Short mmCIF file of C-alpha atoms in Angstrom, two decimals:
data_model
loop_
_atom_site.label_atom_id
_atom_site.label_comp_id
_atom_site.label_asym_id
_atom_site.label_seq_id
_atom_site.Cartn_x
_atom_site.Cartn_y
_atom_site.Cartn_z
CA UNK A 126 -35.67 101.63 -70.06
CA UNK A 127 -37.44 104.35 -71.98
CA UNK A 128 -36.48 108.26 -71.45
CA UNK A 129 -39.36 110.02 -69.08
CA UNK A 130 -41.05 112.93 -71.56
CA UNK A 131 -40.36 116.36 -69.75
CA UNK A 132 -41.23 118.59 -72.76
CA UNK A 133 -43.82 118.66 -75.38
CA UNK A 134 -42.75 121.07 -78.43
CA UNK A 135 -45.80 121.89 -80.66
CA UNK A 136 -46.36 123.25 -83.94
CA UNK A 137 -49.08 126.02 -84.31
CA UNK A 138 -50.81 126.76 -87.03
CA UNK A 139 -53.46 123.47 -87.68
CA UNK A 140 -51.92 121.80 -84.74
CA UNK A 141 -53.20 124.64 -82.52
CA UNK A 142 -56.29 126.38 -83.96
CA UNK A 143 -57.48 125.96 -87.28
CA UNK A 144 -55.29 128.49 -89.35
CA UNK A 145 -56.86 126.99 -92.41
CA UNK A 146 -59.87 127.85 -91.85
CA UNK A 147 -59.13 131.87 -90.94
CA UNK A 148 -57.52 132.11 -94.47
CA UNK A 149 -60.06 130.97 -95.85
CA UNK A 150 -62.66 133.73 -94.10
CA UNK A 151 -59.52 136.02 -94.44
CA UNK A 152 -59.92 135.55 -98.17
CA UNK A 153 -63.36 135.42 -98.49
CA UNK A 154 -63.59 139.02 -96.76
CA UNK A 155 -60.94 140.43 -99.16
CA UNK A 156 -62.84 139.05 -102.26
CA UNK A 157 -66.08 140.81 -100.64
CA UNK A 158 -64.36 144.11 -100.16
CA UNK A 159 -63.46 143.68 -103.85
CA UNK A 160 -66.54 142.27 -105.52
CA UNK A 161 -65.19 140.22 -107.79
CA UNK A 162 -63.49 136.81 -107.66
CA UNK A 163 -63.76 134.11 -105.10
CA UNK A 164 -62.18 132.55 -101.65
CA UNK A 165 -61.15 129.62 -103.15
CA UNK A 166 -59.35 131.04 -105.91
CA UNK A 167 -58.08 133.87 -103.97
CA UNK A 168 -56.46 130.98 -100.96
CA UNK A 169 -54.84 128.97 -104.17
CA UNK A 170 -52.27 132.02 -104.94
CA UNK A 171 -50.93 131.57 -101.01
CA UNK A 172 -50.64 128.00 -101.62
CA UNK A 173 -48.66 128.40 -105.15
CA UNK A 174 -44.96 128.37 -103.38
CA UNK A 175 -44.15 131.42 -105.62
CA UNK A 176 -44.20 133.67 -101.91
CA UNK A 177 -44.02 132.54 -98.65
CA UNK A 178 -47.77 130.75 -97.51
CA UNK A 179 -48.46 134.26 -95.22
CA UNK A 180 -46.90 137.00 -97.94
CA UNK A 181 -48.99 139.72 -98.86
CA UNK A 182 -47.76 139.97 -102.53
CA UNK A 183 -50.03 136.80 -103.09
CA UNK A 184 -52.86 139.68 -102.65
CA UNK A 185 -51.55 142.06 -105.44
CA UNK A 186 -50.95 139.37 -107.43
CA UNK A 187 -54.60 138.61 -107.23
CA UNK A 188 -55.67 142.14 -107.63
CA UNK A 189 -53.64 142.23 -110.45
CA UNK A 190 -55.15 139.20 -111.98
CA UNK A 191 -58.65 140.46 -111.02
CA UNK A 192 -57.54 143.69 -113.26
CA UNK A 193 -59.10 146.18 -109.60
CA UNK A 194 -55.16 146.34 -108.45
CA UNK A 195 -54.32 150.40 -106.74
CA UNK A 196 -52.15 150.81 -104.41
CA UNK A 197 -54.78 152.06 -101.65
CA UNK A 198 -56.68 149.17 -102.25
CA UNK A 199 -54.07 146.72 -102.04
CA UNK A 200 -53.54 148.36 -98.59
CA UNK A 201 -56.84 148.31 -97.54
CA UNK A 202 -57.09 144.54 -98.70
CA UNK A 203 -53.85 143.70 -96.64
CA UNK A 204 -55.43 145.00 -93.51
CA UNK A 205 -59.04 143.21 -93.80
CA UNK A 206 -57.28 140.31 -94.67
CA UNK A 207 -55.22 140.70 -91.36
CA UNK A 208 -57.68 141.78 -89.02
CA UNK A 209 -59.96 138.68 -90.44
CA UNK A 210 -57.11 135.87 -89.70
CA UNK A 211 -56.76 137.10 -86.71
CA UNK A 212 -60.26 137.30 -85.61
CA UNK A 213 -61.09 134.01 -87.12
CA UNK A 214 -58.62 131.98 -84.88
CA UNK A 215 -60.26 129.77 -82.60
CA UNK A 216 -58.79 127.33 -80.38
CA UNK A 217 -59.15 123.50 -81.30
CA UNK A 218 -61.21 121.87 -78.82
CA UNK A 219 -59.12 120.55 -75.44
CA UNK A 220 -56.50 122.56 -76.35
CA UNK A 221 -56.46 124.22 -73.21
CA UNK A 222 -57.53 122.08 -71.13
CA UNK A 223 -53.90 119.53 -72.59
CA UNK A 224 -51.77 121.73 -72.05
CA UNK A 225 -52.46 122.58 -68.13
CA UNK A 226 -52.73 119.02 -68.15
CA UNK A 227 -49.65 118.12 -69.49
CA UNK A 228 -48.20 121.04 -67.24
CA UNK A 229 -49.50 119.10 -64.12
CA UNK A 230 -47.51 115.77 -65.42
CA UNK A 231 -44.45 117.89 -65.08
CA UNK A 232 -44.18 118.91 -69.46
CA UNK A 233 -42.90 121.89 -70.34
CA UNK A 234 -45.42 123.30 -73.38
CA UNK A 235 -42.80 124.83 -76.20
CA UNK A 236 -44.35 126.58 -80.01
CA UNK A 237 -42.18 125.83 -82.81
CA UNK A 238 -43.58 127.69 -86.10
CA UNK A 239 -42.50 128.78 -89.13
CA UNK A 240 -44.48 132.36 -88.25
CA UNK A 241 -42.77 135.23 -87.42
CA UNK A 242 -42.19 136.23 -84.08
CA UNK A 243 -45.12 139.24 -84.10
CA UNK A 244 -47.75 136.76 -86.39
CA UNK A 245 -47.00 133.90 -83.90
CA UNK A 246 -47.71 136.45 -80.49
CA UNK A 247 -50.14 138.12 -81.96
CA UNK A 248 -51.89 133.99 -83.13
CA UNK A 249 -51.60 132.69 -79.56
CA UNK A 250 -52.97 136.04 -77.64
CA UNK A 251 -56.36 135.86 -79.78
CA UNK A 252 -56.31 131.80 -79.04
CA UNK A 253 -56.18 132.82 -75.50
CA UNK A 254 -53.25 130.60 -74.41
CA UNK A 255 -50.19 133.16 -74.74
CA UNK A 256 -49.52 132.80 -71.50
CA UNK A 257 -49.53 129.34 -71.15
CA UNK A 258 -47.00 128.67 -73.36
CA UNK A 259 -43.17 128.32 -71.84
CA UNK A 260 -41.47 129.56 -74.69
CA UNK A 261 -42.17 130.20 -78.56
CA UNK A 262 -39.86 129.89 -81.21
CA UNK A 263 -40.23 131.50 -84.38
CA UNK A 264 -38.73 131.67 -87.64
CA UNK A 265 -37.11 135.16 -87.34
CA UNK A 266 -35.58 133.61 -84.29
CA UNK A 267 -33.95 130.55 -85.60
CA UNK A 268 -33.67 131.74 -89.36
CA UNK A 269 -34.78 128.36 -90.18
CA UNK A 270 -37.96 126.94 -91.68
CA UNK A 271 -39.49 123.59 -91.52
CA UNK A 272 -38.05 120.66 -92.04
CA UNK A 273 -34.70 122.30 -91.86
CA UNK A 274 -33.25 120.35 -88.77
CA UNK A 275 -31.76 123.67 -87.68
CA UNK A 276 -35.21 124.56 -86.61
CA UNK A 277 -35.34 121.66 -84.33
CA UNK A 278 -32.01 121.99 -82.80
CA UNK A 279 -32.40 125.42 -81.76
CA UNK A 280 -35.77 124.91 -79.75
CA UNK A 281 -34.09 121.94 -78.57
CA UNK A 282 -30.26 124.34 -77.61
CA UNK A 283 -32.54 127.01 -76.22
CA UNK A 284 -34.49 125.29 -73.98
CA UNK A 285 -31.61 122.79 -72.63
CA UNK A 286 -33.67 119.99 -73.33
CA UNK A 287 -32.34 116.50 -75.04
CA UNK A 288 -33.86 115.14 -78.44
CA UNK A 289 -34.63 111.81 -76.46
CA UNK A 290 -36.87 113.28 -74.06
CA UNK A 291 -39.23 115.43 -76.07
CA UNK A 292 -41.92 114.93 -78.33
CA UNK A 293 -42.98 116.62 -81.13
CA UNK A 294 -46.87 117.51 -82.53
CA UNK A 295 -47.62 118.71 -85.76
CA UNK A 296 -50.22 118.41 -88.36
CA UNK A 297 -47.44 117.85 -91.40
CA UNK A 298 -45.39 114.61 -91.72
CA UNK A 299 -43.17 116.51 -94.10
CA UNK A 300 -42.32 119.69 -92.34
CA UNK A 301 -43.10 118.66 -88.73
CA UNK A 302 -42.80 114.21 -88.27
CA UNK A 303 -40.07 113.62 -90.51
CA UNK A 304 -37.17 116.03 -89.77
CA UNK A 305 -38.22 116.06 -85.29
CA UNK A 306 -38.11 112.11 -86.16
CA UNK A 307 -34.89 112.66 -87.77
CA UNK A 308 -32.89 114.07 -84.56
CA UNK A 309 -34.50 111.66 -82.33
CA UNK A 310 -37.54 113.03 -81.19
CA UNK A 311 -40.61 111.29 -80.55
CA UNK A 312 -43.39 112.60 -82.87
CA UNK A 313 -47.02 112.92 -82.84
CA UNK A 314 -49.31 113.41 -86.14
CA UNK A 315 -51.93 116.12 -85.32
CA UNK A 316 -54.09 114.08 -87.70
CA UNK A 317 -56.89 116.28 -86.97
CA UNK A 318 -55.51 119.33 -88.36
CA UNK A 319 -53.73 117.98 -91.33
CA UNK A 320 -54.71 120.18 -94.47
CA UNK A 321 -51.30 119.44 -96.18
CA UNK A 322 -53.19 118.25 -99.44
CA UNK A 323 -49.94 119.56 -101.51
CA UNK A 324 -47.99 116.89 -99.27
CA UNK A 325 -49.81 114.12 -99.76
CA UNK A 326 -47.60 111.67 -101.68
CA UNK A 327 -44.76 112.19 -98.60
CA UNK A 328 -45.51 108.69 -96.57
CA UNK A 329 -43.88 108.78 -93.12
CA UNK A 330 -44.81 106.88 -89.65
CA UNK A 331 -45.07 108.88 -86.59
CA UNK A 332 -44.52 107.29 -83.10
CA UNK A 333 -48.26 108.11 -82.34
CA UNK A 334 -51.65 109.28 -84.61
CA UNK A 335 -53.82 111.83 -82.78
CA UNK A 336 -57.00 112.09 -83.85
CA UNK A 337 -57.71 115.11 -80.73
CA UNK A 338 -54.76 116.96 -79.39
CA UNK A 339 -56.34 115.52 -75.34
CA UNK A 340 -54.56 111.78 -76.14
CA UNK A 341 -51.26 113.41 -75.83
CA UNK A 342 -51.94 113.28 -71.95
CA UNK A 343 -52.13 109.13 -72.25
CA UNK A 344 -49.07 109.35 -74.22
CA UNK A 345 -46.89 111.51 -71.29
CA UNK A 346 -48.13 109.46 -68.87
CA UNK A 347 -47.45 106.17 -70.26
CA UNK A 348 -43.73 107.74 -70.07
CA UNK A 349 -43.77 108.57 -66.60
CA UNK A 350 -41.91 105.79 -64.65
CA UNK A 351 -43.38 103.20 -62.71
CA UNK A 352 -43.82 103.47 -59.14
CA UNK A 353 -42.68 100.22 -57.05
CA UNK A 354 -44.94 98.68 -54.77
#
């Protein structure tokens, strides 16, 4: 007989709201502040792997490549480039509207991200859904990052809850699928998020493809037991 689902642990960033797409109008602001340069290029130096994806040294490395680098500026770059993100985060569509839905099947709703504990607050009050979230757990909490397993066990420790009734959603089969699948989660692919283009020779087969975060509800359901007649 298959496990009932009781809680639904979700990435954030792409999974959520399109974090892509603020860094790239958190970029494009910076390069307009500067006048020289552009989006594209500037996005590329948070996607090298030299820093972490958020840190703010892939800025002065860009000022210093763009030959404008001061200290002042650099600050005043970091803090456009922050108040942009943050501004530009927008909820994916249904969003919402799942997650009081999956509340009313009985789900707890649990954020797993690699973000820091501030970021991640600070990501989900500006989406609007802060407060209905049950818990989040952030990197500065578990001092783990994706696909470390540790990451996974310690949502899963904190919140009591067994690997075999929980499901996981994210938008990277490398970071997110693989390792949940690993401890015996179920997994969704946020397929509809997934701007991983650095990961795409990893091949890995979730338990379900979601091509809008709302099919998750068809999913929990299809896990609650069957009531005899």
């Amino acid at each position: 007989m298959e496990q009932e689902i009781n809680c639904v642990f979700s990435d954030m960033d792409n999974t959520l709201f399109d974090f892509f797409q603020a860094k790239q109008e958190a970029c494009t602001a910076v390069v307009d502040n500067i006048g020289t340069g552009n989006p594209e290029e500037m996005l590329s130096y948070f996607l090298r792997g030299i820093y972490g994806f958020e840190d703010l040294e892939n800025i002065e490395d860009y000022l210093r490549e763009k030959y404008v680098f001061s200290d002042d500026l650099f600050s005043e770059c970091c803090q456009i480039y922050e108040d942009t993100k943050i501004d530009s985060i927008l909820l994916y569509d249904g969003v919402a509207e799942t997650i009081d839905s999956l509340k009313d099947l009985g789900c707890s709703f649990v954020v797993v991200t690699d973000a820091n504990t501030e970021n991640a607050n600070k990501r989900l009050r500006k989406a609007g859904i802060y407060n209905m979230v049950d818990d989040v757990f952030a990197h500065d909490m578990s001092g783990k990052k994706k696909p470390d397993l540790g990451v996974f066990e310690y949502a899963l420790n904190k919140t009591n809850r067994k690997a075999g009734e929980s499901i996981f959603i994210g938008d990277s089969l490398r970071r997110d699928i693989a390792p949940a699948k690993k401890i015996g989660m179920l997994t969704a692919y946020a397929a509809y998020g997934d701007r991983n283009t650095h990961e795409r020779e990893f091949r890995f087969n979730p338990d379900y493809h979601l091509d809008n975060i709302a099919e998750m509800i068809d999913i929990i359901q299809s896990k609650k037991p069957k009531k005899s007649i």
